[in-house]
Coordinates of C-alpha atoms and ligand atoms in Angstrom, one line a residue:
M1 CA 37.8 6.9 -15.6
Y2 CA 36.3 3.7 -14.2
Y3 CA 37.4 0.8 -16.4
E4 CA 38.1 -2.7 -15.1
K5 CA 40.5 -4.6 -17.4
S6 CA 38.5 -7.8 -17.3
V7 CA 34.9 -8.9 -17.1
S8 CA 35.7 -12.0 -15.1
W9 CA 34.4 -10.2 -12.0
V10 CA 30.9 -10.5 -13.5
E11 CA 31.3 -14.3 -13.9
Q12 CA 32.7 -14.4 -10.3
I13 CA 29.7 -12.6 -8.9
V14 CA 27.2 -14.8 -10.8
S15 CA 29.0 -17.9 -9.5
E16 CA 28.9 -16.6 -5.9
Q17 CA 25.1 -15.9 -6.3
N18 CA 24.5 -19.4 -7.6
A19 CA 26.4 -21.0 -4.8
W20 CA 24.9 -18.8 -2.1
R21 CA 21.2 -18.8 -3.1
T22 CA 21.1 -22.6 -3.7
H23 CA 22.1 -22.9 0.0
T24 CA 19.8 -20.3 1.6
I25 CA 16.2 -20.9 2.8
N26 CA 14.4 -18.7 0.3
L27 CA 11.1 -17.4 1.6
I28 CA 10.5 -14.4 -0.6
A29 CA 6.8 -14.8 -1.5
S30 CA 7.2 -13.4 -5.0
E31 CA 10.0 -15.7 -6.2
N32 CA 10.3 -19.3 -7.3
V33 CA 12.7 -21.6 -9.2
L34 CA 12.5 -22.9 -12.7
S35 CA 13.0 -26.6 -13.1
R36 CA 16.3 -27.6 -14.6
R37 CA 14.6 -28.8 -17.8
A38 CA 12.8 -25.4 -18.2
R39 CA 16.0 -23.4 -17.4
A40 CA 18.1 -25.4 -19.8
L41 CA 16.2 -23.9 -22.7
M42 CA 17.1 -20.3 -21.8
G43 CA 19.9 -18.7 -23.7
S44 CA 19.0 -20.2 -27.0
D45 CA 19.0 -18.3 -30.3
F46 CA 15.6 -16.8 -29.2
V47 CA 17.5 -14.5 -26.8
H48 CA 18.6 -12.5 -29.9
R49 CA 15.3 -12.3 -31.7
Y50 CA 12.2 -10.2 -32.1
A51 CA 8.5 -10.8 -32.6
E52 CA 5.7 -8.3 -32.4
G53 CA 1.9 -8.9 -32.8
H54 CA 0.5 -12.4 -33.0
P55 CA 1.8 -15.7 -34.6
G56 CA 1.2 -15.6 -38.3
E57 CA 0.7 -11.8 -38.3
R58 CA 4.2 -10.6 -37.2
Y59 CA 6.0 -7.5 -38.2
Y60 CA 9.3 -9.4 -38.6
Q61 CA 10.4 -12.4 -40.7
G62 CA 12.2 -15.4 -39.0
T63 CA 9.5 -16.0 -36.4
D64 CA 8.2 -19.4 -37.5
K65 CA 9.6 -21.3 -34.6
I66 CA 8.5 -18.8 -31.9
D67 CA 5.1 -18.7 -33.5
E68 CA 4.8 -22.4 -33.1
I69 CA 5.8 -22.2 -29.4
E70 CA 3.5 -19.3 -28.7
I71 CA 0.5 -21.0 -30.3
R72 CA 1.0 -24.2 -28.4
V73 CA 1.8 -22.6 -25.0
K74 CA -1.4 -20.5 -25.3
K75 CA -3.4 -23.6 -26.0
H76 CA -2.0 -25.4 -23.0
L77 CA -2.6 -22.3 -20.8
K78 CA -6.2 -22.3 -21.9
T79 CA -6.5 -25.9 -20.9
L80 CA -4.8 -25.2 -17.5
F81 CA -7.0 -22.2 -16.7
D82 CA -10.1 -23.5 -18.5
C83 CA -10.6 -20.1 -20.2
R84 CA -11.3 -18.6 -23.6
Q85 CA -8.5 -16.0 -23.8
V86 CA -4.9 -15.8 -22.9
D87 CA -2.3 -13.2 -23.7
V88 CA 1.3 -14.2 -23.0
R89 CA 3.0 -11.2 -24.4
P90 CA 3.2 -8.7 -21.5
I91 CA 6.7 -9.1 -20.1
S92 CA 5.9 -8.7 -16.4
G93 CA 3.0 -8.5 -13.9
T94 CA 3.2 -4.7 -13.8
V95 CA 3.3 -4.5 -17.6
V96 CA 0.1 -6.6 -17.9
N97 CA -1.6 -4.5 -15.3
D98 CA -0.7 -1.4 -17.3
A99 CA -1.9 -3.1 -20.5
V100 CA -5.4 -3.7 -18.9
F101 CA -5.6 -0.5 -16.8
S102 CA -4.7 1.7 -19.8
Q103 CA -7.7 0.3 -21.7
Y104 CA -10.4 0.6 -18.9
I105 CA -9.4 3.6 -16.7
D106 CA -9.9 7.2 -17.9
P107 CA -9.2 10.4 -16.1
G108 CA -11.8 11.0 -13.3
D109 CA -12.9 7.3 -13.1
I110 CA -13.2 5.9 -9.6
V111 CA -11.2 2.7 -9.0
L112 CA -11.4 0.6 -5.8
V113 CA -8.1 -1.1 -4.8
N114 CA -6.5 -2.8 -1.8
S115 CA -4.4 -0.2 0.1
T116 CA -0.7 -0.6 0.3
A117 CA -0.8 -1.6 4.0
G118 CA -3.8 -3.9 3.2
G119 CA -1.4 -5.7 0.8
G120 CA -2.2 -3.9 -2.5
H121 CA 0.5 -3.9 -5.2
I122 CA 2.3 -0.7 -6.0
S123 CA 0.9 -0.8 -9.6
H124 CA -2.6 -0.4 -8.2
H125 CA -1.9 2.9 -6.6
K126 CA -1.5 6.6 -7.2
V127 CA 2.3 6.4 -7.7
G128 CA 1.9 3.3 -9.9
S129 CA 0.0 2.3 -13.1
V130 CA -3.6 3.2 -11.9
G131 CA -2.4 6.6 -10.9
K132 CA -1.3 7.4 -14.5
Y133 CA -4.9 7.2 -15.6
T134 CA -7.0 8.6 -12.7
R135 CA -6.4 10.1 -9.3
N136 CA -9.7 8.8 -7.9
I137 CA -8.4 5.7 -6.2
I138 CA -10.3 4.5 -3.1
D139 CA -9.1 1.7 -0.8
F140 CA -11.4 -1.2 0.0
P141 CA -12.6 -1.1 3.6
L142 CA -11.1 -4.0 5.6
T143 CA -12.5 -6.1 8.3
P144 CA -11.0 -5.5 11.8
D145 CA -8.4 -8.4 11.4
G146 CA -7.0 -6.4 8.4
Y147 CA -6.6 -9.4 6.1
H148 CA -10.1 -9.4 4.5
V149 CA -12.1 -7.0 2.4
D150 CA -15.2 -5.9 4.3
V151 CA -18.0 -7.0 1.9
D152 CA -20.9 -5.1 3.4
K153 CA -19.0 -1.8 3.5
T154 CA -17.7 -2.4 0.0
I155 CA -21.1 -3.0 -1.4
G156 CA -22.2 0.3 0.3
L157 CA -19.2 2.0 -1.3
I158 CA -20.0 0.7 -4.8
R159 CA -23.6 2.0 -4.5
T160 CA -22.4 5.4 -3.3
V161 CA -19.4 6.1 -5.5
H162 CA -20.2 4.0 -8.7
P163 CA -16.6 2.8 -9.4
K164 CA -15.6 2.0 -13.0
V165 CA -13.2 -0.7 -11.9
L166 CA -12.5 -2.9 -8.9
V167 CA -8.9 -4.2 -8.6
L168 CA -8.9 -7.3 -6.4
G169 CA -5.8 -9.3 -5.6
K170 CA -2.7 -8.2 -3.8
S171 CA 0.9 -8.7 -2.7
L172 CA 0.3 -9.6 0.9
F173 CA -2.4 -12.2 0.0
L174 CA -3.3 -14.6 2.8
F175 CA -7.0 -15.4 1.9
P176 CA -9.2 -15.5 -1.1
E177 CA -10.8 -12.3 -2.2
P178 CA -14.7 -11.9 -2.1
V179 CA -15.1 -12.0 -5.8
A180 CA -18.4 -13.9 -5.8
A181 CA -19.8 -11.7 -3.0
L182 CA -19.0 -8.5 -5.0
A183 CA -19.6 -9.6 -8.5
E184 CA -23.4 -9.0 -8.6
E185 CA -23.1 -5.5 -7.2
A186 CA -20.2 -4.7 -9.6
K187 CA -22.2 -5.9 -12.5
K188 CA -25.2 -3.7 -11.5
A189 CA -22.8 -0.7 -11.3
N190 CA -21.3 -1.7 -14.7
A191 CA -17.9 -2.0 -13.0
L192 CA -15.2 -4.2 -14.3
I193 CA -13.5 -6.7 -11.9
I194 CA -9.8 -7.1 -12.5
Y195 CA -8.2 -9.8 -10.4
D196 CA -4.5 -9.5 -9.9
A197 CA -3.4 -13.1 -9.3
A198 CA 0.3 -12.5 -9.5
H199 CA 0.9 -14.1 -6.1
V200 CA -1.6 -17.0 -6.3
L201 CA -1.6 -18.0 -10.0
G202 CA 0.1 -21.3 -9.3
L203 CA -2.5 -22.0 -6.5
I204 CA -5.3 -21.2 -8.9
A205 CA -3.7 -23.4 -11.6
G206 CA -3.4 -26.2 -9.0
K207 CA -7.1 -25.7 -8.1
R208 CA -6.4 -25.0 -4.4
F209 CA -7.4 -21.4 -4.3
Q210 CA -10.4 -19.5 -5.6
D211 CA -11.6 -19.6 -9.2
P212 CA -11.7 -15.9 -10.0
L213 CA -13.3 -16.1 -13.4
G214 CA -15.8 -18.7 -12.3
E215 CA -16.7 -16.4 -9.4
G216 CA -17.3 -13.4 -11.6
A217 CA -14.0 -11.6 -12.3
D218 CA -13.8 -10.2 -15.9
V219 CA -10.0 -10.5 -16.3
I220 CA -7.1 -12.0 -14.4
T221 CA -3.7 -10.4 -14.6
A222 CA -0.6 -12.0 -13.2
S223 CA 3.1 -12.6 -13.3
T224 CA 4.2 -16.1 -14.1
H225 CA 7.0 -16.6 -11.5
K226 CA 5.6 -16.5 -8.0
T227 CA 3.5 -19.5 -7.0
F228 CA 3.3 -20.2 -10.7
P229 CA 6.9 -21.4 -11.0
G230 CA 7.8 -20.1 -14.5
S231 CA 10.1 -17.6 -16.1
Q232 CA 9.6 -13.9 -15.3
R233 CA 6.8 -12.7 -17.5
G234 CA 3.1 -11.5 -17.3
I235 CA -0.2 -13.0 -18.5
A236 CA -3.8 -11.9 -19.0
I237 CA -6.6 -14.5 -18.8
S238 CA -10.3 -14.0 -19.4
N239 CA -13.5 -15.5 -20.8
M240 CA -14.3 -12.3 -22.7
K241 CA -15.5 -12.8 -26.3
D242 CA -13.4 -11.6 -29.1
P243 CA -14.6 -8.0 -29.7
E244 CA -14.2 -7.1 -26.1
W245 CA -10.9 -9.0 -25.7
R246 CA -9.4 -7.0 -28.6
T247 CA -9.3 -4.1 -26.2
I248 CA -6.9 -5.9 -23.9
D249 CA -5.0 -7.3 -26.9
K250 CA -4.3 -3.8 -28.0
G251 CA -3.3 -2.8 -24.5
A252 CA -0.7 -5.6 -24.5
F253 CA 0.6 -4.8 -28.0
P254 CA 1.2 -2.1 -29.0
G255 CA 0.0 -0.5 -25.7
S256 CA 2.6 -1.8 -23.3
S257 CA 5.2 -3.8 -25.0
S258 CA 6.6 -4.4 -28.5
N259 CA 9.0 -7.4 -28.7
H260 CA 8.0 -9.7 -25.9
H261 CA 11.4 -11.2 -24.8
L262 CA 11.2 -14.5 -26.6
D263 CA 13.9 -16.2 -24.5
T264 CA 11.6 -16.3 -21.4
L265 CA 8.5 -17.5 -23.3
V266 CA 10.3 -20.8 -24.1
P267 CA 10.7 -22.1 -20.5
L268 CA 7.1 -20.9 -19.7
A269 CA 6.0 -23.6 -22.1
V270 CA 7.7 -26.3 -20.0
T271 CA 6.4 -24.9 -16.7
T272 CA 2.9 -24.9 -18.1
Y273 CA 3.3 -28.7 -18.7
E274 CA 4.6 -29.1 -15.2
M275 CA 1.6 -27.3 -13.8
L276 CA -0.8 -29.4 -15.9
E277 CA 0.8 -32.6 -14.6
F278 CA 2.0 -31.8 -11.1
G279 CA 0.2 -28.5 -10.3
E280 CA -2.4 -29.8 -8.0
A281 CA 0.0 -31.8 -5.8
Y282 CA 2.4 -28.8 -5.7
A283 CA -0.4 -26.2 -4.8
D284 CA -1.7 -28.6 -2.1
Q285 CA 1.7 -29.0 -0.5
T286 CA 2.5 -25.3 -0.7
I287 CA -0.6 -24.4 1.3
R288 CA 0.0 -27.2 3.8
N289 CA 3.5 -26.0 4.3
A290 CA 2.5 -22.4 4.8
K291 CA 0.0 -23.4 7.4
A292 CA 2.5 -25.8 9.1
L293 CA 5.1 -23.0 9.2
G294 CA 2.5 -20.6 10.7
H295 CA 1.6 -23.1 13.4
A296 CA 5.3 -23.9 14.2
L297 CA 6.3 -20.2 14.3
S298 CA 3.3 -19.3 16.5
E299 CA 4.1 -22.2 18.9
S300 CA 7.7 -20.9 19.1
G301 CA 6.5 -17.5 20.3
F302 CA 6.2 -15.5 17.1
D303 CA 3.2 -13.2 16.4
V304 CA 2.0 -14.8 13.2
Q305 CA -0.9 -12.7 11.9
A306 CA -4.5 -14.0 11.2
K307 CA -4.3 -16.6 13.9
D308 CA -8.1 -16.7 14.2
F309 CA -8.2 -17.7 10.5
D310 CA -5.6 -20.5 10.8
F311 CA -2.9 -18.0 9.6
T312 CA -3.3 -18.5 5.8
E313 CA -5.0 -20.2 2.9
S314 CA -2.3 -19.3 0.5
H315 CA 1.5 -19.7 0.2
Q316 CA 2.1 -16.7 2.5
L317 CA 2.3 -15.7 6.1
A318 CA 2.6 -12.3 7.8
V319 CA 4.5 -11.9 11.1
D320 CA 4.5 -8.9 13.3
V321 CA 8.2 -8.8 14.4
T322 CA 8.2 -5.6 16.5
R323 CA 9.3 -7.7 19.6
F324 CA 12.7 -8.1 17.8
G325 CA 13.0 -4.8 16.0
R326 CA 11.5 -3.3 12.8
G327 CA 10.8 -5.5 9.8
D328 CA 13.8 -4.2 7.9
E329 CA 16.2 -5.0 10.8
V330 CA 14.7 -8.5 11.3
A331 CA 14.9 -9.3 7.6
R332 CA 18.6 -8.3 7.6
M333 CA 19.3 -10.4 10.7
L334 CA 17.7 -13.4 9.0
K335 CA 19.6 -12.8 5.8
D336 CA 22.8 -12.8 7.8
N337 CA 21.8 -16.3 8.8
N338 CA 21.0 -17.3 5.2
I339 CA 17.2 -17.1 5.6
I340 CA 15.9 -14.7 2.9
L341 CA 12.5 -12.9 3.1
N342 CA 11.3 -9.4 2.9
M343 CA 10.0 -6.7 5.3
N344 CA 6.3 -5.8 4.8
L345 CA 3.8 -3.2 6.0
L346 CA 1.0 -4.8 8.1
P347 CA -2.6 -3.7 7.7
F348 CA -3.5 -0.3 9.2
E349 CA 0.2 0.8 9.4
P350 CA 0.9 4.3 8.2
L351 CA 2.6 4.5 4.7
E352 CA 5.5 6.4 6.3
N353 CA 6.6 3.0 7.8
V354 CA 7.2 1.5 4.3
T355 CA 11.0 1.3 4.8
N356 CA 10.8 0.2 8.4
P357 CA 7.5 -1.7 8.8
A358 CA 6.2 -3.8 11.7
G359 CA 6.2 -7.0 9.7
V360 CA 7.9 -9.5 7.5
R361 CA 6.2 -11.6 4.8
I362 CA 7.0 -15.3 4.3
G363 CA 6.3 -17.5 1.2
A364 CA 6.5 -21.3 1.3
Q365 CA 6.3 -21.9 -2.4
E366 CA 10.0 -22.1 -3.4
M367 CA 11.0 -24.4 -0.6
T368 CA 8.0 -26.6 -1.4
R369 CA 9.2 -26.9 -4.9
M370 CA 12.6 -28.0 -3.6
G371 CA 10.9 -30.9 -1.9
M372 CA 10.2 -29.6 1.7
K373 CA 7.2 -30.7 3.6
E374 CA 5.6 -30.1 7.0
A375 CA 8.6 -31.6 8.9
E376 CA 11.0 -29.2 7.2
M377 CA 8.7 -26.3 8.0
K378 CA 9.2 -27.1 11.7
E379 CA 13.0 -27.0 11.2
I380 CA 12.7 -23.7 9.5
A381 CA 10.6 -22.3 12.5
S382 CA 13.3 -23.6 14.8
F383 CA 16.0 -21.7 12.8
F384 CA 13.8 -18.5 13.2
K385 CA 13.6 -19.2 17.0
Q386 CA 17.3 -19.9 17.5
C387 CA 18.2 -16.8 15.5
L388 CA 15.7 -14.2 16.7
I389 CA 14.6 -15.4 20.1
D390 CA 17.8 -17.2 21.4
G391 CA 20.2 -14.8 19.5
K392 CA 22.3 -17.6 18.0
F393 CA 24.1 -17.6 14.7
V394 CA 22.6 -20.5 12.6
G395 CA 23.9 -19.6 9.2
D396 CA 26.1 -22.7 8.9
E397 CA 23.3 -25.0 10.1
V398 CA 21.0 -23.4 7.5
V399 CA 23.5 -24.1 4.7
A400 CA 23.9 -27.8 5.8
F401 CA 20.1 -28.2 6.1
R402 CA 19.5 -26.7 2.6
N403 CA 22.2 -29.0 1.1
D404 CA 19.7 -31.9 1.1
Y405 CA 17.2 -30.0 -1.0
Q406 CA 18.8 -29.4 -4.3
S407 CA 16.4 -30.7 -7.0
V408 CA 13.1 -29.2 -8.2
H409 CA 10.1 -31.3 -7.4
Y410 CA 6.7 -31.2 -9.2
S411 CA 8.6 -31.2 -12.5
Y412 CA 10.2 -33.7 -14.9
D413 CA 13.6 -33.1 -13.1
A414 CA 12.2 -35.0 -10.1
Q415 CA 11.5 -38.1 -12.2
Q416 CA 15.1 -38.5 -13.0
K417 CA 17.8 -39.4 -10.5
G418 CA 21.1 -37.6 -9.7
G419 CA 23.4 -37.6 -12.7
E420 CA 20.7 -38.9 -15.0
R421 CA 19.0 -35.5 -14.9
E422 CA 21.0 -33.7 -17.6
K423 CA 20.5 -36.6 -20.0
G424 CA 16.8 -36.6 -19.0
L425 CA 16.4 -33.1 -20.3
Q426 CA 15.8 -34.6 -23.7
E427 CA 13.7 -37.4 -22.6
G428 CA 11.0 -36.7 -20.0
P429 CA 7.4 -37.7 -20.5
V430 CA 5.2 -35.2 -22.3
S431 CA 1.6 -36.4 -22.0
V432 CA -0.4 -33.4 -23.0
T433 CA -0.7 -32.7 -26.7
A434 CA -1.1 -29.3 -28.4
Ligands
LIG501 N1 6.2 -6.3 -5.2 C1 6.4 -7.7 -5.6 C2 6.1 -8.6 -4.4 O1 4.9 -8.9 -4.1 O2 7.0 -9.1 -3.8 C3 5.6 -8.1 -6.7 O3 5.8 -7.3 -7.8

């Protein structure tokens, strides 16, 4: 019988993780860090509690305080995204996708999505959420560079197959989607445009990416913890009017979640303030950093994708690493040097390569939030070169480098100095009212 006599090993592992990941160069494009002020609110009494439905119409007593937080965070999110409707109850990006897909996709419906190799998220595919509702899933045609939807071919496809839904947005997401170019044709075909903004929500909030609703998308789904540097949850955003929005509301509850994990809603309220106040500067620097890293890696001899398009307009880069091995091997080599990223299929690769693809994906958002700028991106590119091209171990240098970047910028943390931060948790400026 497996039975360890103490739980201290759990505490030990958590403390090792904290020490390790605060001293690694974190380039996973789907992650970010909470500010100290947001994180300090986790683990409150809300971690024990339940709430279903909407504030004021709950199925449990004792929800007065979370009701107040939920009402106010939604108001602030509506200000941030300049929209009519927000649902903060889905507990992740995939859960919010399922909440929306379940309401709009019926057996036999045709749905256009980004292919897996073209960057599409697993929830958009046959084995994911869309596949639970229909098998008729067609990939958007791509332009020869592989990183853009081919608009003319897609318009032809819409006219021929009459899709019910277009799912734009993806996980390997270097450039804006052609929402405006497809919106008119989608409308003529009576097709709904769902825009999965999980990766770029923080860039949209910071007004440095496209404006999907303004360009004609019907609903945005997203997680709240990639470029949007919040707690791990999901969100739906739209300008639909109430009767239509009620469909998505039902998809969120009771359709895809009941209690919505109140402990993680609380820090989201703080992150929303941070994005209202510092979001534009953060989004701007994130994209500058991604571009700077793309240039520096390319100059060092790496095959950074989409060179003809200046590598990226988002937080991400894609690199073909086949010169050094497969993506999984290269990601492991970098991890052994304290540089953390993930392997990724590149456009037009066969799906069989999913566990040993040609590429790796890089995200600049977390290191941007830790205060790094273009100069630091050059240093990161140099670590890549030393490790992968020169075959040197740079793990200790990476730890020493990262030691200088330990506070979260674009947040209230950054306004307080050193030991003042903890005290500051109670005191930072709050300039937006509910
Ligand atoms: N698959 C995750 C990613 O893009 O990393 C998102 O769920």
